[in-house]
Amino acid sequence: MEKERIEELERKISSLEEDVAKLKSLVYKTNSSRPAVHAPPKQRQETAKRPAQTVAKSSQAIEEPVDWEKVLFQTWLPRIFIFVFIIGVLWGFKAASDYGLMNENAKVVLGFVVSVGFAVTGHFQIKKSRLVLGQVLVGGAIPILMLTTFAMHSLYHLAGPTLAFMLNATWIILGIAATVFYRSQALGIISAVGGVLVPFLIESNSPNALVFIGYETLLYIAFLYVAVKQKYSILYVLSAVLLNLTLLIYYSFVGDNGVKELLGMAILIQHLCLLSSFFLSKSVLQIYAFTFLSSLAVTYGWLLAVFNDGTTTLVLLALVIIYVLGAYAARSSKEKFEFFITYLIVAVAFFIHQLVDLREGVILYVIQGLAVYYIAMTYKNLLHQLFSYTIYILSATYILVTPIEEVLSLPTLNWLIVLASILVFIWISIQKTEEDEHDTFKIGGSIIFSILSLIFATEVTVAGTTDLSANIQTLIMTAVWLVLSIAAFIIGSLKTFKTSTYVGVGILFLTLFKLVLYDLPFIPMAIRALLFIVLGAIGLIISRLFYKKK
């Protein structure tokens, strides 16, 4: 049985080989029978000239002057005067009412007729390629419809709140549909502004917070979807701003009346929607990314305002985890990955601020700034570098201006960590930069480290010698400075850190200046002699060591 299978397989293979041979011969005959086509010399020359002509044409297109007549009269003139026209219509209705020329029903009907006339006229203008004028007319129909509905409900009491709300919601849906149909961001902006105002235009004896906040949130999601789908960056940013502004106005009027949790949920939904749009988008990443970064800061402000500390901490922890997962998921996209790292940095800073008091936890910001600097230098990201400098400098400055009142205290520990972090900062810079920049970081970092070490030693010495006399304090301070100078010189004698040698000599000269300009009046003659002998001897020994090294 096995033998028969093998024979059958061999027959199939031989059959396939025959078919392949036939196909090869067929292809060979076809290629050989086809005559070679060569372009004449003239055509080849024209083809060779084509790229240069294309470049010339493109450069001419770039250098075309701005058609200011088109910009002013076709673009901005209709946009400005549509508002003038709407104000004129409103005043006309008011005048007609004052003079008794038109009753309430007629004014409402006329308002709807004018808006329909605007929409129809705008549609035909767009079909005739007068895009801006047509879009302005269609966009103008939306606020006229809303104002007419408002007058019908609030001024003339011809419709109840439910009917007025449904009508206004219908106008907003029509505005969204027109935005998509005519591909007009201006229509979307007009509809978004009108949409957020709808609840404020409806009078109700029993306003419902859930309905209001739910409506504004759903409206935002709708316009966010349109903005992402149509790539409308202005509408994308504006819709986010409008939601926060609307909820802030509402919160300022209502206050703590059982709506805080609803407001917080609305803001978190917005933040997650922005996160999703940024993560899924393949274009306009910069606009989406910076809008999301702004939303993170605003969201934290809302969390502090509407939630208690425990809930805020849990939400921030959840956001930190989400950003970690986002960075991992976006690791294949360098740009998205770097932005997620930025969000993570900011969220961790907020989380630290939420967990600990600034005085006790400020050193955590120093460590965070150092970690951010390492990430920034690894991925060569300027934005992260700016974040790292900001976090590190602000937190380190807070520590450095905090006085040391006791030797064994939290400010002393913070100072020591800052000094250590400077050395780490220098090490990261040397590891992550070109070799010709290493000396700059070594020299600059060493000078900063030495000056801060001198200040730290001075503060600790003062804190530890408060109960001693002024003469003893001066002697101890001078001795400490001398010890620092010798330590710096010893460290500098190592080949890996030569710059410290010059720092040690600098501290030695500072000690001499301090001794001459400040200490002399407070020191007895015998001790003064001893100090000068010691100082002079140290200077001579260091000078001798320099000769030895050479």
Coordinates of C-alpha atoms in Angstrom, one line a residue:
M1 CA 0.0 0.0 0.0
E2 CA 2.8 2.4 0.9
K3 CA 4.7 1.5 -2.3
E4 CA 1.6 2.4 -4.4
R5 CA 1.4 5.8 -2.7
I6 CA 5.0 6.6 -3.4
E7 CA 4.6 5.6 -7.1
E8 CA 1.5 7.8 -7.4
L9 CA 3.4 10.8 -5.8
E10 CA 6.3 10.3 -8.3
R11 CA 3.9 10.3 -11.2
K12 CA 2.3 13.6 -10.0
I13 CA 5.8 15.2 -9.6
S14 CA 6.8 14.2 -13.1
S15 CA 3.6 15.6 -14.6
L16 CA 4.1 18.9 -12.8
E17 CA 7.7 19.2 -14.1
E18 CA 6.4 18.7 -17.7
D19 CA 3.8 21.5 -17.2
V20 CA 6.5 23.9 -15.9
A21 CA 8.7 23.1 -18.9
K22 CA 5.9 23.9 -21.3
L23 CA 5.1 27.2 -19.5
K24 CA 8.8 28.3 -19.7
S25 CA 9.0 27.6 -23.4
L26 CA 5.7 29.6 -23.9
V27 CA 7.1 32.6 -22.0
Y28 CA 10.3 32.5 -23.9
K29 CA 8.6 32.5 -27.3
T30 CA 6.3 35.4 -26.3
N31 CA 9.2 37.6 -25.1
S32 CA 11.3 36.8 -28.2
S33 CA 8.5 37.6 -30.6
R34 CA 7.8 41.0 -29.0
P35 CA 9.8 43.8 -30.7
A36 CA 11.9 46.1 -28.5
V37 CA 10.5 49.6 -28.3
H38 CA 13.0 52.4 -28.0
A39 CA 12.0 56.0 -27.5
P40 CA 13.4 58.3 -30.1
P41 CA 16.2 60.6 -28.9
K42 CA 14.0 63.7 -28.9
Q43 CA 11.4 62.0 -26.7
R44 CA 14.1 60.8 -24.3
Q45 CA 15.4 64.4 -24.0
E46 CA 12.0 65.7 -23.3
T47 CA 11.5 63.0 -20.6
A48 CA 14.7 63.9 -19.0
K49 CA 13.7 67.6 -18.9
R50 CA 10.3 66.8 -17.4
P51 CA 11.5 66.7 -13.7
A52 CA 13.2 70.1 -14.0
Q53 CA 10.0 71.5 -15.5
T54 CA 7.9 70.0 -12.7
V55 CA 10.1 71.5 -10.1
A56 CA 10.0 74.9 -11.8
K57 CA 6.2 74.7 -12.0
S58 CA 5.9 73.7 -8.3
S59 CA 8.2 76.6 -7.2
Q60 CA 6.1 79.0 -9.3
A61 CA 3.0 77.6 -7.5
I62 CA 4.6 78.2 -4.1
E63 CA 5.6 81.7 -5.0
E64 CA 2.2 82.8 -6.2
P65 CA 1.1 86.0 -4.4
V66 CA -1.9 86.0 -2.0
D67 CA -5.1 87.0 -3.6
W68 CA -6.2 89.5 -1.0
E69 CA -9.4 90.3 -2.9
K70 CA -10.5 86.7 -2.6
V71 CA -9.5 86.5 1.0
L72 CA -11.2 89.7 2.0
F73 CA -14.3 89.8 -0.1
Q74 CA -15.1 86.1 -0.7
T75 CA -14.0 84.6 2.6
W76 CA -14.3 87.1 5.5
L77 CA -16.9 89.5 4.2
P78 CA -19.8 87.0 4.2
R79 CA -18.7 85.6 7.6
I80 CA -18.8 89.0 9.2
F81 CA -21.9 90.3 7.6
I82 CA -24.0 87.2 8.4
F83 CA -23.9 88.2 12.0
V84 CA -24.8 91.8 11.1
F85 CA -27.7 90.4 9.1
I86 CA -29.0 88.2 12.0
I87 CA -28.8 91.2 14.4
G88 CA -30.7 93.3 11.9
V89 CA -33.4 90.6 11.6
L90 CA -33.8 90.5 15.4
W91 CA -34.1 94.2 15.6
G92 CA -36.6 94.2 12.8
F93 CA -38.8 91.7 14.6
K94 CA -38.6 93.9 17.7
A95 CA -39.6 97.0 15.8
A96 CA -42.4 95.2 14.1
S97 CA -43.7 94.0 17.5
D98 CA -43.4 97.5 19.0
Y99 CA -45.4 99.1 16.2
G100 CA -48.0 96.3 16.2
L101 CA -47.2 95.3 12.6
M102 CA -46.8 91.7 13.4
N103 CA -48.2 89.4 16.0
E104 CA -46.3 86.6 17.8
N105 CA -47.4 83.8 15.6
A106 CA -46.4 85.7 12.5
K107 CA -43.0 86.5 13.9
V108 CA -42.3 82.8 14.7
V109 CA -43.5 81.7 11.3
L110 CA -41.4 84.4 9.6
G111 CA -38.3 83.3 11.6
F112 CA -38.6 79.7 10.4
V113 CA -39.2 80.9 6.8
V114 CA -36.1 83.1 6.9
S115 CA -34.0 80.2 8.2
V116 CA -35.3 77.8 5.6
G117 CA -34.6 80.5 2.9
F118 CA -31.0 80.8 4.2
A119 CA -30.5 77.1 4.1
V120 CA -31.9 76.7 0.5
T121 CA -30.0 79.7 -0.8
G122 CA -26.8 78.5 0.8
H123 CA -27.2 75.1 -0.8
F124 CA -27.6 76.5 -4.3
Q125 CA -24.6 78.8 -3.7
I126 CA -22.5 75.8 -2.8
K127 CA -23.6 74.0 -5.9
K128 CA -22.4 77.0 -7.9
S129 CA -19.0 76.7 -6.3
R130 CA -19.4 79.7 -4.1
L131 CA -18.4 77.6 -1.1
V132 CA -17.7 80.2 1.6
L133 CA -20.8 82.2 0.9
G134 CA -23.0 79.1 0.7
Q135 CA -21.5 77.6 3.9
V136 CA -22.1 80.9 5.8
L137 CA -25.7 81.0 4.7
V138 CA -26.4 77.4 5.7
G139 CA -24.6 78.0 9.0
G140 CA -26.6 81.2 9.6
A141 CA -29.8 79.2 9.3
I142 CA -28.9 77.2 12.5
P143 CA -28.8 80.2 15.0
I144 CA -31.9 81.7 13.4
L145 CA -33.8 78.4 14.0
M146 CA -32.6 78.3 17.6
L147 CA -33.4 81.9 18.3
T148 CA -36.9 81.5 16.8
T149 CA -37.5 78.4 19.0
F150 CA -36.2 80.4 22.0
A151 CA -38.6 83.2 21.2
M152 CA -41.5 80.8 20.7
H153 CA -40.8 79.1 24.0
S154 CA -39.5 81.8 26.4
L155 CA -40.9 85.0 25.1
Y156 CA -44.2 84.1 23.5
H157 CA -45.0 80.9 25.5
L158 CA -46.3 79.2 22.3
A159 CA -44.4 75.9 23.1
G160 CA -43.5 74.0 26.3
P161 CA -40.0 73.1 27.4
T162 CA -40.2 69.6 26.0
L163 CA -41.2 70.7 22.5
A164 CA -38.6 73.5 22.5
F165 CA -35.9 71.1 23.6
M166 CA -36.8 68.6 20.9
L167 CA -36.9 71.3 18.2
N168 CA -33.5 72.6 19.3
A169 CA -32.0 69.1 19.4
T170 CA -33.4 68.7 15.8
W171 CA -31.6 71.9 14.7
I172 CA -28.3 70.6 16.2
I173 CA -28.7 67.3 14.4
L174 CA -29.3 69.1 11.1
G175 CA -26.2 71.2 11.8
I176 CA -24.1 68.1 12.3
A177 CA -25.6 66.5 9.1
A178 CA -24.8 69.7 7.2
T179 CA -21.3 69.7 8.6
V180 CA -20.6 66.2 7.2
F181 CA -22.6 66.7 4.0
Y182 CA -21.0 70.0 3.0
R183 CA -17.6 69.2 4.6
S184 CA -17.6 72.5 6.4
Q185 CA -15.8 73.0 9.7
A186 CA -17.5 76.4 10.0
L187 CA -20.9 74.7 10.1
G188 CA -19.7 72.4 12.8
I189 CA -18.4 75.3 14.9
I190 CA -21.7 77.1 14.6
S191 CA -23.7 74.0 15.5
A192 CA -21.4 73.2 18.5
V193 CA -21.7 76.7 19.9
G194 CA -25.5 76.6 19.4
G195 CA -25.8 73.1 20.8
V196 CA -24.2 73.9 24.2
L197 CA -26.5 76.9 24.6
V198 CA -29.7 74.9 24.0
P199 CA -30.3 74.0 27.7
F200 CA -29.8 77.6 28.7
L201 CA -32.5 78.7 26.3
I202 CA -35.1 76.3 27.8
E203 CA -37.1 77.5 30.8
S204 CA -38.1 74.7 33.2
N205 CA -39.7 74.7 36.6
S206 CA -37.9 71.5 37.6
P207 CA -34.5 71.4 35.9
N208 CA -32.8 68.0 35.9
A209 CA -29.0 67.9 36.4
L210 CA -28.7 64.4 34.9
V211 CA -30.5 65.5 31.7
F212 CA -28.4 68.7 31.4
I213 CA -25.0 67.0 32.0
G214 CA -25.9 64.0 30.0
Y215 CA -27.0 66.1 27.0
E216 CA -23.9 68.2 27.1
T217 CA -21.7 65.1 27.3
L218 CA -23.5 63.3 24.4
L219 CA -23.3 66.5 22.4
Y220 CA -19.6 66.7 23.0
I221 CA -19.1 63.0 21.9
A222 CA -21.1 63.7 18.7
F223 CA -19.0 66.7 17.7
L224 CA -15.8 64.9 18.7
Y225 CA -16.7 62.1 16.4
V226 CA -17.4 64.5 13.5
A227 CA -14.1 66.4 14.2
V228 CA -12.1 63.2 14.2
K229 CA -13.9 61.7 11.2
Q230 CA -13.5 64.9 9.1
K231 CA -10.1 65.9 10.6
Y232 CA -11.4 69.3 11.9
S233 CA -8.7 70.3 14.4
I234 CA -10.4 73.6 15.4
L235 CA -13.7 71.8 16.1
Y236 CA -11.8 69.1 18.0
V237 CA -10.3 71.6 20.4
L238 CA -13.4 73.9 20.6
S239 CA -15.8 71.1 21.5
A240 CA -13.5 70.1 24.4
V241 CA -13.3 73.7 25.6
L242 CA -17.0 74.3 25.3
L243 CA -17.9 71.2 27.4
N244 CA -15.6 72.3 30.2
L245 CA -16.8 75.9 30.0
T246 CA -20.5 74.9 30.0
L247 CA -20.1 72.5 33.0
L248 CA -18.1 75.2 34.9
I249 CA -20.8 77.8 34.4
Y250 CA -23.4 75.3 35.5
Y251 CA -21.4 74.3 38.6
S252 CA -21.0 78.0 39.5
F253 CA -24.8 78.5 39.5
V254 CA -25.8 75.2 41.0
G255 CA -22.9 74.6 43.4
D256 CA -22.7 71.6 45.6
N257 CA -26.2 70.4 45.1
G258 CA -25.7 66.7 44.5
V259 CA -24.2 67.2 41.0
K260 CA -20.5 66.9 41.8
E261 CA -20.2 63.2 41.0
L262 CA -22.1 63.8 37.7
L263 CA -19.8 66.6 36.7
G264 CA -16.7 64.4 37.5
M265 CA -18.0 61.5 35.5
A266 CA -18.7 63.9 32.5
I267 CA -15.1 65.2 32.6
L268 CA -13.6 61.7 32.9
I269 CA -15.7 60.5 29.9
Q270 CA -14.3 63.5 28.0
H271 CA -10.8 62.6 29.0
L272 CA -11.2 59.0 28.0
C273 CA -12.7 60.0 24.6
L274 CA -9.7 62.3 24.0
L275 CA -7.4 59.4 24.9
S276 CA -9.2 57.1 22.5
S277 CA -9.1 59.6 19.6
F278 CA -5.4 60.2 20.2
F279 CA -4.6 56.5 20.4
L280 CA -6.6 55.5 17.3
S281 CA -5.8 58.5 15.1
K282 CA -3.2 58.3 12.3
S283 CA -3.0 62.1 11.6
V284 CA -3.0 65.5 13.3
L285 CA -1.3 63.8 16.2
Q286 CA 0.2 67.1 17.5
I287 CA -3.2 68.8 18.0
Y288 CA -4.7 65.7 19.5
A289 CA -1.7 65.1 21.8
F290 CA -1.6 68.7 23.2
T291 CA -5.3 68.8 23.6
F292 CA -5.1 65.6 25.6
L293 CA -2.3 67.0 27.7
S294 CA -4.3 70.1 28.5
S295 CA -7.3 67.9 29.3
L296 CA -5.1 66.0 31.8
A297 CA -4.4 69.2 33.8
V298 CA -8.0 70.4 33.6
T299 CA -9.2 67.0 34.6
Y300 CA -7.0 67.0 37.7
G301 CA -8.5 70.4 38.6
W302 CA -12.0 69.1 38.3
L303 CA -11.1 66.0 40.4
L304 CA -9.9 68.2 43.2
A305 CA -13.1 70.3 43.0
V306 CA -15.7 67.6 42.8
F307 CA -14.3 64.5 44.4
N308 CA -12.9 63.8 47.9
D309 CA -9.2 63.0 48.4
G310 CA -9.6 59.2 48.4
T311 CA -11.6 59.1 45.1
T312 CA -9.2 61.6 43.4
T313 CA -6.2 59.4 44.4
L314 CA -7.9 56.3 43.0
V315 CA -8.8 58.0 39.8
L316 CA -5.2 59.3 39.4
L317 CA -3.8 55.8 40.0
A318 CA -6.2 54.4 37.4
L319 CA -5.0 57.1 34.9
V320 CA -1.3 56.2 35.6
I321 CA -2.0 52.6 34.9
I322 CA -3.9 53.5 31.7
Y323 CA -1.0 55.6 30.5
V324 CA 1.5 52.8 31.2
L325 CA -0.7 50.4 29.2
G326 CA -1.0 53.1 26.5
A327 CA 2.7 53.6 26.3
Y328 CA 3.2 49.8 26.0
A329 CA 0.5 49.5 23.3
A330 CA 2.0 52.4 21.3
R331 CA 5.6 51.4 21.6
S332 CA 5.8 50.7 17.8
S333 CA 4.9 54.4 17.1
K334 CA 7.8 56.6 18.4
E335 CA 5.7 59.8 18.4
K336 CA 2.7 58.3 20.3
F337 CA 5.0 56.4 22.7
E338 CA 6.8 59.6 23.6
F339 CA 3.6 61.5 24.2
F340 CA 2.3 58.7 26.4
I341 CA 5.5 58.9 28.5
T342 CA 4.8 62.7 28.8
Y343 CA 1.2 62.0 30.1
L344 CA 2.6 59.4 32.5
I345 CA 5.1 61.9 33.8
V346 CA 2.5 64.5 34.5
A347 CA 0.0 62.0 36.0
V348 CA 2.7 60.7 38.3
A349 CA 3.5 64.2 39.4
F350 CA -0.2 64.8 40.2
F351 CA -0.3 61.4 42.0
I352 CA 2.7 62.3 44.2
H353 CA 1.1 65.7 45.0
Q354 CA -2.1 63.8 46.0
L355 CA -0.3 61.3 48.2
V356 CA 2.1 63.4 50.2
D357 CA 2.5 66.9 51.6
L358 CA 4.8 69.2 49.5
R359 CA 7.2 69.7 52.3
E360 CA 7.6 66.0 53.0
G361 CA 7.4 64.7 49.4
V362 CA 9.2 67.3 47.4
I363 CA 12.2 65.1 47.1
L364 CA 10.0 62.7 45.1
Y365 CA 9.7 65.4 42.5
V366 CA 13.5 65.7 42.4
I367 CA 13.7 61.9 41.7
Q368 CA 10.9 62.2 39.1
G369 CA 12.7 65.0 37.4
L370 CA 15.9 63.0 37.2
A371 CA 14.0 59.9 35.8
V372 CA 12.3 62.1 33.2
Y373 CA 15.7 63.6 32.2
Y374 CA 17.0 60.1 31.7
I375 CA 14.0 59.2 29.5
A376 CA 14.3 62.5 27.6
M377 CA 18.0 62.0 26.9
T378 CA 17.5 58.3 25.9
Y379 CA 14.8 59.2 23.3
K380 CA 16.2 62.6 22.4
N381 CA 12.8 64.3 23.1
L382 CA 12.9 68.1 23.7
L383 CA 9.5 68.3 25.3
H384 CA 10.5 65.7 27.9
Q385 CA 13.7 67.6 28.5
L386 CA 11.7 70.8 29.2
F387 CA 9.5 68.8 31.6
S388 CA 12.5 67.3 33.4
Y389 CA 14.1 70.7 33.8
T390 CA 10.9 72.3 35.1
I391 CA 10.2 69.5 37.6
Y392 CA 13.8 69.2 38.8
I393 CA 14.6 72.9 39.1
L394 CA 11.4 73.9 40.8
S395 CA 11.5 71.0 43.4
A396 CA 15.3 71.4 43.9
T397 CA 14.9 75.2 44.4
Y398 CA 12.2 74.6 47.0
I399 CA 14.6 72.3 48.9
L400 CA 17.5 74.7 48.6
V401 CA 15.6 77.7 50.0
T402 CA 14.3 75.7 52.9
P403 CA 16.5 76.6 55.9
I404 CA 18.3 73.8 57.9
E405 CA 17.4 74.4 61.5
E406 CA 18.8 71.1 62.9
V407 CA 21.6 68.9 61.6
L408 CA 19.5 65.7 61.8
S409 CA 16.4 66.8 60.0
L410 CA 14.3 66.3 56.8
P411 CA 15.8 69.4 55.1
T412 CA 19.3 68.0 55.7
L413 CA 18.3 64.7 54.1
N414 CA 16.7 66.6 51.2
W415 CA 19.9 68.6 50.6
L416 CA 22.0 65.4 50.5
I417 CA 19.7 63.8 48.0
V418 CA 19.8 67.0 45.8
L419 CA 23.6 67.0 45.9
A420 CA 23.7 63.3 44.9
S421 CA 21.1 63.9 42.2
I422 CA 23.4 66.5 40.6
L423 CA 26.1 63.9 40.3
V424 CA 23.6 61.5 38.7
F425 CA 22.5 64.4 36.4
I426 CA 26.1 64.8 35.3
W427 CA 26.5 61.1 34.7
I428 CA 23.4 60.8 32.6
S429 CA 24.5 63.8 30.5
I430 CA 27.9 62.3 29.9
Q431 CA 26.4 58.9 29.0
K432 CA 23.8 60.2 26.6
T433 CA 25.6 63.0 24.8
E434 CA 28.5 63.3 22.3
E435 CA 32.1 63.1 23.6
D436 CA 32.8 66.7 22.7
E437 CA 30.1 67.8 25.1
H438 CA 31.4 65.9 28.1
D439 CA 33.8 68.5 29.4
T440 CA 31.0 71.1 29.4
F441 CA 28.8 68.9 31.6
K442 CA 31.8 68.0 33.8
I443 CA 32.9 71.5 34.4
G444 CA 29.5 73.1 34.8
G445 CA 28.1 70.4 37.0
S446 CA 31.2 70.3 39.1
I447 CA 31.0 74.1 39.8
I448 CA 27.4 73.9 40.7
F449 CA 27.9 70.9 42.9
S450 CA 30.9 72.6 44.7
I451 CA 29.0 75.8 45.3
L452 CA 26.0 74.0 46.7
S453 CA 28.2 71.7 48.8
L454 CA 29.8 74.8 50.3
I455 CA 26.4 76.3 51.0
F456 CA 25.1 73.0 52.5
A457 CA 28.2 72.7 54.7
T458 CA 27.8 76.3 55.9
E459 CA 24.1 75.8 56.8
V460 CA 24.8 72.5 58.6
T461 CA 27.7 74.0 60.5
V462 CA 25.7 77.0 61.6
A463 CA 22.8 74.7 62.7
G464 CA 25.2 72.5 64.6
T465 CA 27.1 75.3 66.3
T466 CA 24.3 77.7 67.4
D467 CA 25.2 77.2 71.1
L468 CA 28.9 77.9 70.7
S469 CA 30.7 81.3 70.7
A470 CA 31.3 83.3 67.6
N471 CA 35.0 82.6 67.6
I472 CA 34.5 78.8 67.8
Q473 CA 31.8 79.0 65.1
T474 CA 34.2 80.8 62.8
L475 CA 37.0 78.3 63.4
I476 CA 34.8 75.3 62.7
M477 CA 33.4 76.9 59.6
T478 CA 36.9 77.6 58.2
A479 CA 37.9 74.0 59.1
V480 CA 34.9 72.6 57.3
W481 CA 35.7 74.7 54.2
L482 CA 39.3 73.5 54.3
V483 CA 38.2 69.8 54.5
L484 CA 35.9 70.4 51.5
S485 CA 38.8 71.9 49.6
I486 CA 41.1 68.9 50.4
A487 CA 38.3 66.4 49.6
A488 CA 37.7 68.1 46.2
F489 CA 41.4 68.0 45.4
I490 CA 41.7 64.3 46.3
I491 CA 38.7 63.4 44.1
G492 CA 40.1 65.6 41.3
S493 CA 43.4 63.7 41.5
L494 CA 41.6 60.7 40.0
K495 CA 41.8 60.6 36.2
T496 CA 38.1 60.2 35.8
F497 CA 37.2 63.6 37.5
K498 CA 40.0 66.1 36.9
T499 CA 37.7 69.1 37.1
S500 CA 37.3 68.6 40.8
T501 CA 41.0 69.6 41.3
Y502 CA 40.2 73.1 40.1
V503 CA 37.1 73.2 42.2
G504 CA 39.2 72.3 45.3
V505 CA 41.7 75.1 44.5
G506 CA 38.7 77.5 44.1
I507 CA 37.3 76.5 47.5
L508 CA 40.8 77.0 48.9
F509 CA 40.9 80.6 47.6
L510 CA 37.4 81.2 48.9
T511 CA 38.5 80.1 52.3
L512 CA 41.4 82.5 52.1
F513 CA 39.1 85.4 51.1
K514 CA 36.7 84.5 53.9
L515 CA 39.5 84.4 56.4
V516 CA 41.0 87.7 55.4
L517 CA 37.8 89.7 54.7
Y518 CA 35.5 88.3 57.4
D519 CA 37.1 86.2 60.1
L520 CA 40.2 88.2 61.1
P521 CA 38.5 90.6 63.5
F522 CA 36.9 87.8 65.4
I523 CA 39.9 85.5 65.8
P524 CA 42.7 85.8 68.4
M525 CA 46.2 86.3 67.2
A526 CA 47.4 82.8 68.1
I527 CA 44.6 81.0 66.3
R528 CA 44.9 83.5 63.4
A529 CA 48.5 82.5 63.0
L530 CA 47.7 78.8 63.2
L531 CA 45.0 79.1 60.5
F532 CA 47.3 81.0 58.1
I533 CA 50.0 78.5 58.6
V534 CA 47.7 75.6 57.9
L535 CA 46.1 77.3 54.9
G536 CA 49.5 78.3 53.5
A537 CA 50.8 74.8 54.0
I538 CA 47.9 73.2 52.2
G539 CA 48.3 75.6 49.3
L540 CA 52.0 74.8 49.0
I541 CA 51.4 71.0 49.2
I542 CA 48.7 71.3 46.5
S543 CA 51.1 73.3 44.3
R544 CA 53.9 70.7 44.8
L545 CA 51.4 67.9 43.8
F546 CA 50.7 69.8 40.6
Y547 CA 54.4 69.7 39.7
K548 CA 54.6 66.1 40.6
K549 CA 51.7 65.3 38.3
K550 CA 53.4 67.1 35.4

